[in-house]
Amino acid sequence: MYAIDLTGKHALVMGVANHRSLSWGIAQILHQAGARLCVTYAGERLKGMVEELAGGLPGVTLLECDVTRDETIDAVARRLTNDWGSLEMLVHGIAFARKEDLEGAFVATPREGFQSALDVSAFSLLNVTNRVLPLLEKGGGSIVTLSYLAAERAVPAYNVMGSAKAVLEQSVRQLAYELGPRNIRVNAISAGPVSTLAARGIRGFTDMLKKHAEKAPLKRNVTKEEVGKAALFLLSDLGSGVTGEVLYVDAGYSIMGW
Ligand code: NAP
């Protein structure tokens, strides 16, 4: 049997808002496998909630990181350089679009809303990777980001978030190509809908959950634990031959033709 033991490995997990966050599901699985964790949250507002969660995972380092502020990313990189000296796993579970840009007509998305969604949800993958690159190189790192089917299909109400996910998935391939020779792998998980804070910002999300479960071959929705297990595969040595991929963890929904 192949045991997954991440003892002595270091993981930076970004984008935990609360216990429902997909990043939190991944953090829990990595912790169970023995990894040392640094979990980041977007701002002061989330600090208390994330501290309470992290209380259940002894030894976790908690840091604030707002990806629109480069100095906060650099502060995380400095801290990990001092404390760890290498980084074997990076989880990017960050996305944002303004409420008004998810509610209105996509065609009327203003420049500011478009730029903001792409900055936080897609550019941040490159920017964070670049700022922790020396650590990832030492660790022979593996990166996982979180995408959604709206990257490649028209999904009602996803609007600019679909555009951001398309850019994110292309960035995964381009980064995988560029960083492969440095022994760094980059992959995405395209997750089916899970009820989280970000997902609930999408108009009609509850109805979508129901329809998704009806149509998916497994006749249900996925859980954050299932996303966590797929991330464990991609982040660990089990996925050593996989890079530049988008792995669907969606109960099979994406294979359906109608
Ligand atoms: P979530 O718990 O709300 O996580 C999204 C995280 O992104 C939050 O912690 C949010 O913080 C953070 N974020 C937003 N702006 C940020 C910034 N400037 N700097 C740093 N962090 C920032 O929701 P989630 O569903 O787990 O989302 C995680 C990822 O999974 C996202 O990329 C999402 O698109 C993707 N995904 C989700 C689903 C789903 O159905 N839930 C399906 C497929 C893919 P704030 O709360 O402060 O904004």
PDB file of N, CA and C in Angstrom, residues 119-168:
ATOM      1  N   ASP A 119      -7.790  40.479 -11.209  1.00  0.00           N
ATOM      2  CA  ASP A 119      -6.623  40.724 -10.349  1.00  0.00           C
ATOM      3  C   ASP A 119      -6.619  39.731  -9.178  1.00  0.00           C
ATOM      4  N   VAL A 120      -7.731  39.707  -8.438  1.00  0.00           N
ATOM      5  CA  VAL A 120      -7.782  38.868  -7.230  1.00  0.00           C
ATOM      6  C   VAL A 120      -7.884  37.380  -7.574  1.00  0.00           C
ATOM      7  N   SER A 121      -8.665  37.044  -8.596  1.00  0.00           N
ATOM      8  CA  SER A 121      -8.997  35.636  -8.836  1.00  0.00           C
ATOM      9  C   SER A 121      -8.021  34.919  -9.755  1.00  0.00           C
ATOM     10  N   ALA A 122      -7.269  35.663 -10.573  1.00  0.00           N
ATOM     11  CA  ALA A 122      -6.367  35.008 -11.525  1.00  0.00           C
ATOM     12  C   ALA A 122      -4.927  35.525 -11.408  1.00  0.00           C
ATOM     13  N   PHE A 123      -4.736  36.844 -11.505  1.00  0.00           N
ATOM     14  CA  PHE A 123      -3.364  37.375 -11.431  1.00  0.00           C
ATOM     15  C   PHE A 123      -2.683  36.956 -10.127  1.00  0.00           C
ATOM     16  N   SER A 124      -3.456  36.863  -9.067  1.00  0.00           N
ATOM     17  CA  SER A 124      -2.860  36.529  -7.764  1.00  0.00           C
ATOM     18  C   SER A 124      -2.148  35.179  -7.782  1.00  0.00           C
ATOM     19  N   LEU A 125      -2.585  34.251  -8.646  1.00  0.00           N
ATOM     20  CA  LEU A 125      -1.885  32.954  -8.711  1.00  0.00           C
ATOM     21  C   LEU A 125      -0.437  33.157  -9.160  1.00  0.00           C
ATOM     22  N   LEU A 126      -0.262  33.977 -10.194  1.00  0.00           N
ATOM     23  CA  LEU A 126       1.100  34.255 -10.689  1.00  0.00           C
ATOM     24  C   LEU A 126       1.904  35.022  -9.654  1.00  0.00           C
ATOM     25  N   ASN A 127       1.239  36.053  -9.124  1.00  0.00           N
ATOM     26  CA  ASN A 127       1.941  36.980  -8.240  1.00  0.00           C
ATOM     27  C   ASN A 127       2.427  36.300  -6.964  1.00  0.00           C
ATOM     28  N   VAL A 128       1.556  35.475  -6.374  1.00  0.00           N
ATOM     29  CA  VAL A 128       1.949  34.751  -5.157  1.00  0.00           C
ATOM     30  C   VAL A 128       3.055  33.749  -5.501  1.00  0.00           C
ATOM     31  N   THR A 129       2.850  33.015  -6.593  1.00  0.00           N
ATOM     32  CA  THR A 129       3.851  32.014  -6.989  1.00  0.00           C
ATOM     33  C   THR A 129       5.213  32.676  -7.158  1.00  0.00           C
ATOM     34  N   ASN A 130       5.228  33.813  -7.842  1.00  0.00           N
ATOM     35  CA  ASN A 130       6.486  34.508  -8.101  1.00  0.00           C
ATOM     36  C   ASN A 130       7.169  34.929  -6.797  1.00  0.00           C
ATOM     37  N   ARG A 131       6.366  35.353  -5.836  1.00  0.00           N
ATOM     38  CA  ARG A 131       6.935  35.871  -4.594  1.00  0.00           C
ATOM     39  C   ARG A 131       7.389  34.772  -3.629  1.00  0.00           C
ATOM     40  N   VAL A 132       6.943  33.536  -3.858  1.00  0.00           N
ATOM     41  CA  VAL A 132       7.435  32.435  -3.010  1.00  0.00           C
ATOM     42  C   VAL A 132       8.277  31.451  -3.837  1.00  0.00           C
ATOM     43  N   LEU A 133       8.642  31.863  -5.033  1.00  0.00           N
ATOM     44  CA  LEU A 133       9.335  30.955  -5.967  1.00  0.00           C
ATOM     45  C   LEU A 133      10.623  30.334  -5.406  1.00  0.00           C
ATOM     46  N   PRO A 134      11.503  31.105  -4.745  1.00  0.00           N
ATOM     47  CA  PRO A 134      12.715  30.475  -4.213  1.00  0.00           C
ATOM     48  C   PRO A 134      12.395  29.358  -3.219  1.00  0.00           C
ATOM     49  N   LEU A 135      11.327  29.557  -2.442  1.00  0.00           N
ATOM     50  CA  LEU A 135      10.927  28.524  -1.472  1.00  0.00           C
ATOM     51  C   LEU A 135      10.393  27.290  -2.191  1.00  0.00           C
ATOM     52  N   LEU A 136       9.576  27.518  -3.230  1.00  0.00           N
ATOM     53  CA  LEU A 136       9.000  26.399  -3.989  1.00  0.00           C
ATOM     54  C   LEU A 136      10.090  25.613  -4.711  1.00  0.00           C
ATOM     55  N   GLU A 137      11.093  26.311  -5.206  1.00  0.00           N
ATOM     56  CA  GLU A 137      12.187  25.632  -5.918  1.00  0.00           C
ATOM     57  C   GLU A 137      12.937  24.698  -4.981  1.00  0.00           C
ATOM     58  N   LYS A 138      13.146  25.178  -3.746  1.00  0.00           N
ATOM     59  CA  LYS A 138      13.844  24.317  -2.775  1.00  0.00           C
ATOM     60  C   LYS A 138      12.998  23.109  -2.430  1.00  0.00           C
ATOM     61  N   GLY A 139      11.665  23.319  -2.416  1.00  0.00           N
ATOM     62  CA  GLY A 139      10.779  22.241  -1.989  1.00  0.00           C
ATOM     63  C   GLY A 139      10.387  21.290  -3.109  1.00  0.00           C
ATOM     64  N   GLY A 140      10.733  21.622  -4.369  1.00  0.00           N
ATOM     65  CA  GLY A 140      10.199  20.828  -5.494  1.00  0.00           C
ATOM     66  C   GLY A 140       8.684  20.912  -5.430  1.00  0.00           C
ATOM     67  N   GLY A 141       8.182  22.152  -5.404  1.00  0.00           N
ATOM     68  CA  GLY A 141       6.808  22.421  -4.982  1.00  0.00           C
ATOM     69  C   GLY A 141       5.712  21.977  -5.946  1.00  0.00           C
ATOM     70  N   SER A 142       4.532  21.817  -5.376  1.00  0.00           N
ATOM     71  CA  SER A 142       3.328  21.529  -6.154  1.00  0.00           C
ATOM     72  C   SER A 142       2.276  22.578  -5.795  1.00  0.00           C
ATOM     73  N   ILE A 143       1.659  23.144  -6.830  1.00  0.00           N
ATOM     74  CA  ILE A 143       0.675  24.219  -6.631  1.00  0.00           C
ATOM     75  C   ILE A 143      -0.693  23.722  -7.084  1.00  0.00           C
ATOM     76  N   VAL A 144      -1.717  24.029  -6.301  1.00  0.00           N
ATOM     77  CA  VAL A 144      -3.096  23.712  -6.706  1.00  0.00           C
ATOM     78  C   VAL A 144      -3.953  24.961  -6.544  1.00  0.00           C
ATOM     79  N   THR A 145      -4.709  25.277  -7.617  1.00  0.00           N
ATOM     80  CA  THR A 145      -5.683  26.362  -7.514  1.00  0.00           C
ATOM     81  C   THR A 145      -7.078  25.792  -7.750  1.00  0.00           C
ATOM     82  N   LEU A 146      -8.089  26.601  -7.470  1.00  0.00           N
ATOM     83  CA  LEU A 146      -9.472  26.116  -7.546  1.00  0.00           C
ATOM     84  C   LEU A 146     -10.239  26.844  -8.635  1.00  0.00           C
ATOM     85  N   SER A 147     -10.771  26.068  -9.579  1.00  0.00           N
ATOM     86  CA  SER A 147     -11.501  26.655 -10.684  1.00  0.00           C
ATOM     87  C   SER A 147     -12.934  26.139 -10.707  1.00  0.00           C
ATOM     88  N   TYR A 148     -13.636  26.543 -11.751  1.00  0.00           N
ATOM     89  CA  TYR A 148     -15.029  26.118 -11.895  1.00  0.00           C
ATOM     90  C   TYR A 148     -15.366  26.035 -13.384  1.00  0.00           C
ATOM     91  N   LEU A 149     -16.357  25.234 -13.701  1.00  0.00           N
ATOM     92  CA  LEU A 149     -16.769  24.961 -15.083  1.00  0.00           C
ATOM     93  C   LEU A 149     -17.084  26.228 -15.896  1.00  0.00           C
ATOM     94  N   ALA A 150     -17.413  27.321 -15.216  1.00  0.00           N
ATOM     95  CA  ALA A 150     -17.704  28.586 -15.925  1.00  0.00           C
ATOM     96  C   ALA A 150     -16.474  29.102 -16.672  1.00  0.00           C
ATOM     97  N   ALA A 151     -15.295  28.490 -16.439  1.00  0.00           N
ATOM     98  CA  ALA A 151     -14.097  28.842 -17.209  1.00  0.00           C
ATOM     99  C   ALA A 151     -14.285  28.504 -18.683  1.00  0.00           C
ATOM    100  N   GLU A 152     -15.107  27.488 -18.960  1.00  0.00           N
ATOM    101  CA  GLU A 152     -15.196  26.988 -20.342  1.00  0.00           C
ATOM    102  C   GLU A 152     -16.619  26.913 -20.869  1.00  0.00           C
ATOM    103  N   ARG A 153     -17.606  27.130 -19.995  1.00  0.00           N
ATOM    104  CA  ARG A 153     -19.018  27.108 -20.431  1.00  0.00           C
ATOM    105  C   ARG A 153     -19.682  28.402 -19.981  1.00  0.00           C
ATOM    106  N   ALA A 154     -20.775  28.755 -20.651  1.00  0.00           N
ATOM    107  CA  ALA A 154     -21.562  29.905 -20.194  1.00  0.00           C
ATOM    108  C   ALA A 154     -22.436  29.438 -19.030  1.00  0.00           C
ATOM    109  N   VAL A 155     -22.283  30.059 -17.882  1.00  0.00           N
ATOM    110  CA  VAL A 155     -23.073  29.695 -16.703  1.00  0.00           C
ATOM    111  C   VAL A 155     -23.815  30.944 -16.229  1.00  0.00           C
ATOM    112  N   PRO A 156     -25.151  30.875 -16.148  1.00  0.00           N
ATOM    113  CA  PRO A 156     -25.912  32.057 -15.743  1.00  0.00           C
ATOM    114  C   PRO A 156     -25.373  32.665 -14.447  1.00  0.00           C
ATOM    115  N   ALA A 157     -25.257  33.977 -14.417  1.00  0.00           N
ATOM    116  CA  ALA A 157     -24.855  34.766 -13.239  1.00  0.00           C
ATOM    117  C   ALA A 157     -23.363  34.702 -12.897  1.00  0.00           C
ATOM    118  N   TYR A 158     -22.580  33.828 -13.540  1.00  0.00           N
ATOM    119  CA  TYR A 158     -21.153  33.789 -13.197  1.00  0.00           C
ATOM    120  C   TYR A 158     -20.391  34.969 -13.787  1.00  0.00           C
ATOM    121  N   ASN A 159     -20.934  35.521 -14.882  1.00  0.00           N
ATOM    122  CA  ASN A 159     -20.410  36.775 -15.436  1.00  0.00           C
ATOM    123  C   ASN A 159     -18.893  36.847 -15.453  1.00  0.00           C
ATOM    124  N   VAL A 160     -18.353  37.886 -14.823  1.00  0.00           N
ATOM    125  CA  VAL A 160     -16.908  38.120 -14.875  1.00  0.00           C
ATOM    126  C   VAL A 160     -16.110  37.037 -14.141  1.00  0.00           C
ATOM    127  N   MET A 161     -16.766  36.299 -13.248  1.00  0.00           N
ATOM    128  CA  MET A 161     -16.041  35.222 -12.553  1.00  0.00           C
ATOM    129  C   MET A 161     -15.691  34.105 -13.535  1.00  0.00           C
ATOM    130  N   GLY A 162     -16.549  33.890 -14.549  1.00  0.00           N
ATOM    131  CA  GLY A 162     -16.223  32.921 -15.596  1.00  0.00           C
ATOM    132  C   GLY A 162     -14.997  33.370 -16.376  1.00  0.00           C
ATOM    133  N   SER A 163     -14.925  34.664 -16.679  1.00  0.00           N
ATOM    134  CA  SER A 163     -13.748  35.203 -17.391  1.00  0.00           C
ATOM    135  C   SER A 163     -12.497  34.987 -16.547  1.00  0.00           C
ATOM    136  N   ALA A 164     -12.604  35.263 -15.266  1.00  0.00           N
ATOM    137  CA  ALA A 164     -11.446  35.121 -14.372  1.00  0.00           C
ATOM    138  C   ALA A 164     -10.992  33.661 -14.306  1.00  0.00           C
ATOM    139  N   LYS A 165     -11.944  32.734 -14.286  1.00  0.00           N
ATOM    140  CA  LYS A 165     -11.569  31.311 -14.201  1.00  0.00           C
ATOM    141  C   LYS A 165     -10.923  30.847 -15.503  1.00  0.00           C
ATOM    142  N   ALA A 166     -11.371  31.395 -16.642  1.00  0.00           N
ATOM    143  CA  ALA A 166     -10.733  31.040 -17.926  1.00  0.00           C
ATOM    144  C   ALA A 166      -9.270  31.475 -17.908  1.00  0.00           C
ATOM    145  N   VAL A 167      -9.027  32.678 -17.429  1.00  0.00           N
ATOM    146  CA  VAL A 167      -7.645  33.180 -17.335  1.00  0.00           C
ATOM    147  C   VAL A 167      -6.848  32.339 -16.331  1.00  0.00           C
ATOM    148  N   LEU A 168      -7.499  31.982 -15.250  1.00  0.00           N
ATOM    149  CA  LEU A 168      -6.822  31.173 -14.219  1.00  0.00           C
ATOM    150  C   LEU A 168      -6.366  29.829 -14.812  1.00  0.00           C
TER     151      LEU A 168
END
